[in-house]
Coordinates of C-alpha atoms and ligand atoms in Angstrom, one line a residue:
M194 CA 185.1 -128.6 -24.1
S195 CA 184.8 -125.3 -25.8
A196 CA 181.7 -123.2 -26.1
T197 CA 180.6 -123.3 -29.7
K198 CA 177.5 -122.3 -31.7
R199 CA 174.4 -122.3 -29.5
V200 CA 171.7 -124.6 -30.8
Y201 CA 168.2 -124.2 -29.4
L202 CA 166.4 -127.6 -29.3
D203 CA 163.7 -127.0 -26.7
H204 CA 160.8 -125.7 -28.8
A205 CA 158.3 -127.7 -26.7
A206 CA 159.3 -125.5 -23.7
T207 CA 158.9 -122.2 -25.6
T208 CA 159.7 -120.6 -28.9
P209 CA 161.1 -117.2 -29.9
V210 CA 158.7 -114.6 -31.2
R211 CA 159.0 -114.6 -35.0
P212 CA 159.6 -111.4 -36.8
E213 CA 156.2 -111.3 -38.6
V214 CA 154.5 -111.6 -35.2
M215 CA 156.7 -108.8 -33.8
D216 CA 155.7 -106.6 -36.8
A217 CA 152.0 -107.3 -36.3
M218 CA 152.2 -106.5 -32.6
L219 CA 154.3 -103.4 -32.5
P220 CA 151.8 -100.8 -33.7
V221 CA 149.2 -102.2 -31.3
F222 CA 151.5 -101.3 -28.3
Q223 CA 151.9 -97.7 -29.2
E224 CA 149.3 -96.6 -31.7
Q225 CA 146.2 -98.9 -31.5
F226 CA 146.7 -99.2 -27.8
G227 CA 143.1 -98.3 -26.8
N228 CA 141.0 -100.3 -24.4
P229 CA 138.6 -102.4 -26.5
S230 CA 135.8 -101.5 -24.0
S231 CA 136.2 -97.8 -24.7
F232 CA 133.6 -96.3 -26.9
Y233 CA 135.7 -93.7 -28.8
H234 CA 137.6 -94.4 -32.0
R235 CA 140.9 -95.7 -30.5
G236 CA 139.0 -98.1 -28.3
Q237 CA 136.8 -99.3 -31.2
E238 CA 139.9 -99.7 -33.3
A239 CA 141.4 -102.0 -30.6
K240 CA 138.1 -103.8 -30.4
R241 CA 138.2 -104.4 -34.2
L242 CA 141.7 -105.8 -34.0
L243 CA 140.6 -108.1 -31.1
E244 CA 137.6 -109.4 -33.0
D245 CA 139.6 -109.8 -36.2
A246 CA 142.2 -111.9 -34.3
R247 CA 139.4 -114.0 -32.8
Q248 CA 137.9 -114.7 -36.2
R249 CA 141.3 -115.6 -37.6
I250 CA 142.1 -118.0 -34.8
A251 CA 138.6 -119.5 -35.1
S252 CA 139.3 -120.1 -38.9
C253 CA 142.5 -122.0 -38.0
I254 CA 140.4 -124.7 -36.4
Q255 CA 137.2 -124.3 -38.3
A256 CA 135.4 -122.9 -35.3
Q257 CA 132.9 -120.0 -35.0
S258 CA 134.5 -116.8 -33.8
H259 CA 132.2 -116.6 -30.7
E260 CA 133.6 -120.0 -29.6
I261 CA 137.1 -118.6 -29.0
Y262 CA 137.9 -117.0 -25.6
F263 CA 141.2 -115.4 -24.9
T264 CA 143.1 -116.2 -21.7
S265 CA 146.6 -115.5 -20.3
C266 CA 148.2 -118.9 -21.1
G267 CA 147.6 -122.6 -21.7
T268 CA 147.6 -123.2 -17.9
E269 CA 144.7 -120.8 -17.5
S270 CA 142.8 -122.4 -20.4
D271 CA 143.2 -125.8 -18.8
N272 CA 142.2 -124.6 -15.3
W273 CA 139.1 -122.8 -16.8
A274 CA 138.0 -125.8 -18.8
I275 CA 138.3 -128.3 -16.0
K276 CA 137.2 -126.2 -13.0
G277 CA 134.6 -124.3 -15.1
V278 CA 132.9 -127.5 -16.3
A279 CA 133.1 -129.1 -12.8
R280 CA 131.4 -126.1 -11.3
A281 CA 128.7 -125.8 -14.0
L282 CA 127.8 -129.5 -13.8
E283 CA 128.3 -130.2 -10.1
K284 CA 124.7 -131.0 -9.6
K285 CA 124.8 -133.6 -12.4
G286 CA 127.9 -135.4 -11.1
R287 CA 131.4 -135.1 -9.7
H288 CA 133.4 -137.7 -11.6
I289 CA 136.2 -136.6 -14.0
I290 CA 138.3 -138.9 -16.2
T291 CA 141.8 -137.9 -17.3
S292 CA 145.1 -139.7 -18.0
K293 CA 148.3 -140.2 -16.0
I294 CA 150.4 -138.3 -18.6
E295 CA 148.6 -135.0 -18.7
H296 CA 150.5 -131.7 -18.2
H297 CA 150.5 -130.5 -14.6
A298 CA 148.0 -127.7 -15.5
V299 CA 145.5 -130.5 -16.0
L300 CA 146.7 -132.9 -13.2
H301 CA 146.9 -130.2 -10.6
S302 CA 143.5 -128.8 -11.6
C303 CA 142.0 -132.3 -11.1
E304 CA 143.8 -132.6 -7.8
A305 CA 142.3 -129.3 -6.6
L306 CA 138.9 -130.6 -7.5
A307 CA 139.6 -133.9 -5.7
A308 CA 140.3 -131.9 -2.6
Q309 CA 136.7 -130.5 -3.0
G310 CA 135.2 -133.9 -3.2
Y311 CA 135.3 -134.7 -6.9
D312 CA 136.3 -138.2 -7.9
I313 CA 139.1 -138.4 -10.5
T314 CA 140.0 -141.4 -12.6
Y315 CA 143.5 -141.3 -13.9
L316 CA 143.7 -143.7 -16.9
D317 CA 146.8 -145.7 -17.6
V318 CA 148.6 -145.4 -21.0
D319 CA 150.3 -148.1 -23.0
A320 CA 154.1 -148.3 -23.4
D321 CA 154.0 -145.7 -26.2
G322 CA 152.0 -143.3 -24.1
R323 CA 148.6 -143.8 -25.7
V324 CA 145.2 -143.8 -23.9
D325 CA 143.0 -146.7 -25.0
P326 CA 139.6 -145.2 -26.1
Q327 CA 137.9 -148.4 -24.8
A328 CA 139.4 -147.6 -21.3
V329 CA 137.6 -144.2 -21.5
R330 CA 134.4 -146.0 -22.4
Q331 CA 134.8 -148.4 -19.4
A332 CA 135.6 -145.6 -17.0
I333 CA 132.5 -143.5 -17.8
R334 CA 129.9 -143.7 -15.1
P335 CA 126.4 -142.1 -14.7
D336 CA 128.0 -139.3 -12.7
T337 CA 130.9 -138.6 -15.1
I338 CA 130.8 -134.9 -16.2
L339 CA 134.1 -134.4 -18.0
V340 CA 136.8 -136.3 -19.8
T341 CA 140.1 -134.4 -20.3
I342 CA 142.8 -136.0 -22.4
M343 CA 145.6 -134.1 -24.1
M344 CA 145.9 -134.1 -27.9
A345 CA 149.7 -134.6 -27.9
N346 CA 152.1 -135.1 -25.0
N347 CA 154.7 -132.4 -24.2
E348 CA 157.4 -134.8 -23.1
I349 CA 157.2 -137.8 -25.4
G350 CA 155.2 -136.3 -28.3
T351 CA 152.7 -139.1 -28.5
I352 CA 149.5 -138.1 -30.3
Q353 CA 146.3 -139.4 -28.7
P354 CA 143.3 -140.9 -30.6
I355 CA 141.2 -137.8 -29.8
A356 CA 138.6 -138.4 -32.4
E357 CA 137.8 -141.9 -31.1
I358 CA 137.8 -140.7 -27.4
G359 CA 135.6 -137.8 -28.4
S360 CA 133.1 -140.0 -30.1
I361 CA 132.8 -142.2 -27.0
C362 CA 132.2 -139.0 -24.9
R363 CA 129.5 -137.9 -27.4
E364 CA 127.8 -141.3 -27.2
H365 CA 127.6 -140.9 -23.4
K366 CA 126.8 -137.2 -23.5
V367 CA 130.0 -136.4 -21.5
T368 CA 131.8 -133.1 -22.0
F369 CA 135.2 -133.6 -23.6
H370 CA 138.2 -131.3 -23.2
S371 CA 141.6 -131.7 -24.8
D372 CA 144.8 -129.8 -24.0
A373 CA 146.0 -128.9 -27.5
V374 CA 148.9 -126.7 -26.4
Q375 CA 151.5 -128.8 -28.0
A376 CA 149.4 -130.0 -30.9
A377 CA 148.2 -126.6 -32.2
G378 CA 150.0 -125.4 -35.2
A379 CA 151.8 -128.8 -35.5
I380 CA 149.0 -131.1 -36.5
P381 CA 145.6 -130.3 -38.1
I382 CA 142.7 -129.5 -35.8
D383 CA 139.2 -129.2 -37.3
V384 CA 136.4 -128.8 -34.8
S385 CA 133.8 -129.1 -37.5
T386 CA 134.5 -132.8 -37.6
L387 CA 136.4 -133.5 -34.3
P388 CA 134.1 -134.3 -31.5
V389 CA 135.6 -132.1 -28.8
D390 CA 133.8 -129.5 -26.6
L391 CA 136.8 -127.6 -25.3
L392 CA 140.4 -127.1 -26.5
S393 CA 143.3 -125.3 -24.7
F394 CA 145.9 -123.3 -26.7
S395 CA 149.0 -121.3 -25.8
G396 CA 150.7 -118.6 -27.9
H397 CA 154.3 -119.1 -26.8
K398 CA 154.6 -122.7 -28.2
M399 CA 154.0 -121.3 -31.7
Y400 CA 156.2 -118.3 -32.0
A401 CA 153.9 -115.8 -30.3
P402 CA 154.8 -114.2 -26.9
K403 CA 154.4 -115.9 -23.5
G404 CA 151.3 -114.8 -21.6
V405 CA 148.6 -115.3 -24.2
G406 CA 146.3 -118.3 -24.7
A407 CA 142.9 -119.3 -25.8
L408 CA 140.1 -121.7 -24.9
Y409 CA 137.8 -123.0 -27.6
I410 CA 134.4 -123.5 -26.1
R411 CA 131.9 -125.2 -28.4
R412 CA 128.6 -123.4 -28.5
G413 CA 126.2 -124.9 -26.0
T414 CA 128.9 -126.3 -23.7
R415 CA 128.1 -125.7 -20.0
I416 CA 131.0 -124.0 -18.2
A417 CA 131.2 -121.5 -15.3
T418 CA 132.9 -118.2 -15.5
F419 CA 136.5 -118.5 -14.4
M420 CA 137.7 -114.9 -13.9
D421 CA 135.2 -112.6 -12.3
G422 CA 135.4 -109.0 -13.4
G423 CA 134.2 -106.9 -16.3
A424 CA 132.1 -107.9 -19.2
Q425 CA 135.0 -108.9 -21.4
E426 CA 134.9 -112.1 -23.4
R427 CA 131.1 -112.1 -23.4
N428 CA 131.0 -111.9 -19.6
R429 CA 132.9 -115.1 -19.2
R430 CA 136.5 -114.0 -18.6
G431 CA 136.9 -110.6 -17.0
G432 CA 140.1 -108.5 -17.5
T433 CA 141.2 -106.0 -20.2
E434 CA 142.2 -108.0 -23.2
N435 CA 145.9 -108.2 -24.1
V436 CA 145.3 -106.9 -27.6
P437 CA 148.9 -106.7 -28.9
Y438 CA 149.6 -110.3 -27.8
I439 CA 146.3 -111.5 -29.1
V440 CA 147.0 -109.9 -32.5
G441 CA 150.5 -111.6 -32.4
F442 CA 148.9 -114.9 -31.4
A443 CA 146.5 -114.8 -34.4
K444 CA 149.4 -114.0 -36.8
A445 CA 151.5 -116.9 -35.4
F446 CA 148.6 -119.4 -35.6
E447 CA 147.8 -118.4 -39.2
L448 CA 151.5 -118.7 -40.2
A449 CA 151.7 -122.1 -38.5
M450 CA 148.7 -123.3 -40.4
A451 CA 150.0 -122.0 -43.7
E452 CA 153.4 -123.6 -43.1
M453 CA 152.2 -126.8 -41.5
A454 CA 152.7 -129.2 -44.5
E455 CA 156.2 -127.9 -45.2
N456 CA 157.2 -127.9 -41.5
T457 CA 155.8 -131.4 -40.9
Q458 CA 158.0 -132.7 -43.8
R459 CA 161.1 -130.8 -42.6
L460 CA 160.8 -131.5 -38.9
T461 CA 159.8 -135.2 -39.4
A462 CA 163.0 -135.7 -41.5
L463 CA 165.1 -134.1 -38.7
R464 CA 163.3 -136.1 -36.0
D465 CA 163.7 -139.5 -37.8
D466 CA 167.3 -138.8 -38.7
L467 CA 168.2 -138.1 -35.0
I468 CA 166.2 -141.1 -33.8
E469 CA 167.9 -143.4 -36.3
K470 CA 171.4 -142.1 -35.7
V471 CA 171.3 -142.1 -31.9
L472 CA 169.7 -145.5 -31.6
Q473 CA 172.5 -146.8 -33.8
A474 CA 175.4 -145.0 -32.2
V475 CA 174.5 -145.2 -28.5
P476 CA 173.8 -148.7 -27.0
H477 CA 171.3 -149.2 -24.2
T478 CA 169.1 -146.4 -25.5
R479 CA 165.3 -146.3 -25.8
L480 CA 163.1 -144.1 -27.8
N481 CA 160.2 -142.9 -25.6
G482 CA 156.8 -142.3 -27.1
H483 CA 155.2 -143.7 -30.2
R484 CA 157.6 -144.2 -33.1
T485 CA 155.3 -142.6 -35.8
D486 CA 152.2 -141.2 -34.0
R487 CA 154.2 -138.4 -32.5
L488 CA 154.7 -134.7 -33.0
P489 CA 156.9 -134.0 -36.0
N490 CA 159.4 -132.1 -33.9
N491 CA 159.7 -134.4 -30.8
V492 CA 162.4 -136.9 -29.8
N493 CA 162.7 -138.4 -26.3
F494 CA 165.4 -140.9 -25.4
S495 CA 166.3 -142.8 -22.2
F496 CA 169.9 -143.6 -21.8
E497 CA 170.4 -146.4 -19.4
F498 CA 172.7 -146.1 -16.3
I499 CA 173.0 -142.3 -16.3
E500 CA 171.2 -139.2 -15.2
G501 CA 169.3 -136.9 -17.6
E502 CA 170.4 -133.8 -15.7
S503 CA 174.1 -134.6 -16.2
I504 CA 173.5 -135.1 -19.9
L505 CA 171.8 -131.7 -20.1
I506 CA 174.6 -129.9 -18.3
M507 CA 177.2 -131.5 -20.6
L508 CA 175.1 -130.9 -23.7
D509 CA 174.9 -127.2 -22.7
H510 CA 178.7 -127.1 -22.7
F511 CA 178.7 -128.5 -26.2
G512 CA 176.2 -125.7 -27.2
F513 CA 173.0 -127.7 -27.2
E514 CA 169.9 -126.4 -25.3
C515 CA 167.7 -129.4 -24.6
S516 CA 165.4 -130.6 -21.9
S517 CA 165.2 -133.7 -19.7
G518 CA 162.0 -135.6 -19.1
S519 CA 162.4 -135.2 -15.4
A520 CA 161.3 -132.2 -13.4
C521 CA 163.9 -130.8 -10.9
T522 CA 162.1 -129.5 -7.9
S523 CA 164.0 -127.6 -5.2
G524 CA 167.0 -129.9 -5.2
S525 CA 165.1 -133.2 -5.3
L526 CA 165.1 -135.0 -8.6
D527 CA 161.7 -136.5 -9.3
P528 CA 161.4 -138.7 -12.4
S529 CA 158.9 -137.6 -14.9
H530 CA 155.3 -138.8 -14.3
V531 CA 155.0 -139.4 -18.0
L532 CA 158.0 -141.8 -18.2
L533 CA 156.8 -143.7 -15.1
A534 CA 153.4 -144.0 -16.7
I535 CA 154.7 -145.6 -19.8
G536 CA 156.3 -148.2 -17.6
L537 CA 159.9 -147.0 -17.3
P538 CA 161.5 -148.0 -14.0
H539 CA 162.8 -145.0 -11.9
E540 CA 166.5 -145.5 -13.1
K541 CA 165.6 -145.3 -16.7
A542 CA 163.1 -142.5 -16.2
H543 CA 166.0 -140.5 -14.8
G544 CA 168.2 -140.8 -17.8
S545 CA 166.0 -139.1 -20.3
L546 CA 166.5 -136.4 -22.9
R547 CA 164.0 -134.4 -24.9
V548 CA 165.0 -132.7 -28.1
T549 CA 162.3 -130.6 -29.8
F550 CA 163.1 -129.1 -33.2
G551 CA 161.8 -125.8 -34.6
K552 CA 162.2 -123.1 -37.2
S553 CA 165.9 -122.5 -36.4
S554 CA 166.8 -126.2 -36.6
D555 CA 169.4 -127.1 -39.1
P556 CA 170.0 -130.7 -40.5
E557 CA 173.7 -129.9 -40.1
D558 CA 173.4 -129.8 -36.3
I559 CA 172.2 -133.4 -36.1
D560 CA 175.6 -135.0 -36.7
R561 CA 177.3 -132.8 -34.2
L562 CA 174.5 -133.5 -31.7
V563 CA 174.9 -137.2 -32.2
E564 CA 178.7 -137.0 -31.9
S565 CA 178.3 -135.0 -28.7
L566 CA 175.8 -137.4 -27.2
V567 CA 178.1 -140.4 -28.0
K568 CA 180.9 -138.7 -26.0
I569 CA 178.7 -137.5 -23.2
V570 CA 177.0 -140.8 -22.6
A571 CA 180.3 -142.7 -22.7
R572 CA 181.9 -140.3 -20.3
L573 CA 178.9 -140.5 -17.9
R574 CA 178.8 -144.3 -18.1
D575 CA 182.5 -144.4 -17.3
I576 CA 181.7 -143.0 -13.9
S577 CA 178.3 -144.7 -13.4
P578 CA 178.1 -147.2 -10.6
L579 CA 175.0 -148.6 -12.3
Y580 CA 177.0 -149.2 -15.5
E581 CA 179.8 -150.8 -13.6
A582 CA 177.4 -153.1 -11.9
Y583 CA 175.9 -154.0 -15.2
L584 CA 179.3 -154.8 -16.8
K585 CA 180.2 -157.0 -13.8
E586 CA 177.0 -158.8 -14.1
T587 CA 177.2 -159.4 -17.8
H588 CA 180.9 -159.8 -18.3
G589 CA 181.8 -161.4 -14.9
Ligands
LIG608 N1 149.7 -127.9 -21.6 C1 150.8 -128.5 -22.2 C2 150.7 -129.8 -22.9 C3 152.0 -127.8 -22.2 O1 153.1 -128.3 -22.8 C4 152.1 -126.5 -21.5 C5 153.4 -125.8 -21.5 O2 154.4 -126.4 -21.3 C6 151.0 -126.0 -20.9 C7 149.8 -126.8 -21.0 C8 151.0 -124.7 -20.2 O3 151.0 -123.6 -21.1 P1 151.5 -122.2 -20.6 O4 153.0 -122.2 -20.5 O5 151.0 -121.3 -21.7 O6 150.8 -121.9 -19.3

């Protein structure tokens, strides 16, 4: 194996900062670097940039500018939404509904609340990773204060029926939060029609830097302050605003919206080409996630009889930077909670591979990726005791 061209195929993990975003940010680091809370000209200039960015991000989702709150990342936005609503409404009830396939920022926030006496319902998903809106309806109780269901899944790309879930929450007057970290900039979001109260966003999934995020809070939503401190973000989130990154985030979000139609077409073609070719070339392979209701850039396969981590290491040798569906924590390999929730047995959940395309993705890389995968999977199956056992069982 010789090291060849490096091909980055992990855009769901993070994205590079695009040049237009760098250009927008650079003067804010060194020239318009004032503190937006300072009264003199340089401070007010920074304040103007901050409010302009807020307005531009609000426009991307048809929100009002005062409904956008800047945070440090998607994780903070999820924590604030969930813990903030829980705290604000604790006298009303202590029941929260979520799904089994949420990001850990949501699941661990819910677990933290469970440790404080909140009751959490974790809804099942179907084999494609979809939450049934009727299951949400059935789970709502008089003490339910919050439903939190992600807009699109970060591992398998499945897009949730958010509008239907939101309508059910409205009917029952339950606050509805959706983690839109993967969906934002990839699929349209219009809060003037979508019945959601809170949405989480993160800059680094859309070609802005890591370390900036936002929470959309619909006007009138009851939510407690998360970060105590100064009067920033209308007294709701203390801390001097990261103006350069916020300016970069606004630029990235606007560009993503402007390019959405073109990107969707290009990425969907790459996605579907890879799916078709791999399913044809590699036997005992499963596509995880919904076949069509999925993010345009997401592909997730399970290759039977082998380990996802081994596939990743070998792909890296071939020059491909991808991700596995399983999280590797301090030496122990835990299968992905998402793959288990869609019904995969442990062995299959271990053999997964996530490929997420982005701006740099080239149709010409697909054939080389498929060729590499064919070789890698064959090589790993050759040394797989599971595959050997399967062959014995089926061929005697
Ligand atoms: N939610 C989802 C669905 C994600 O994919 C991620 C990041 O992987 C996050 C939340 C956390 O975002 P951040 O990395 O900005 O904290």
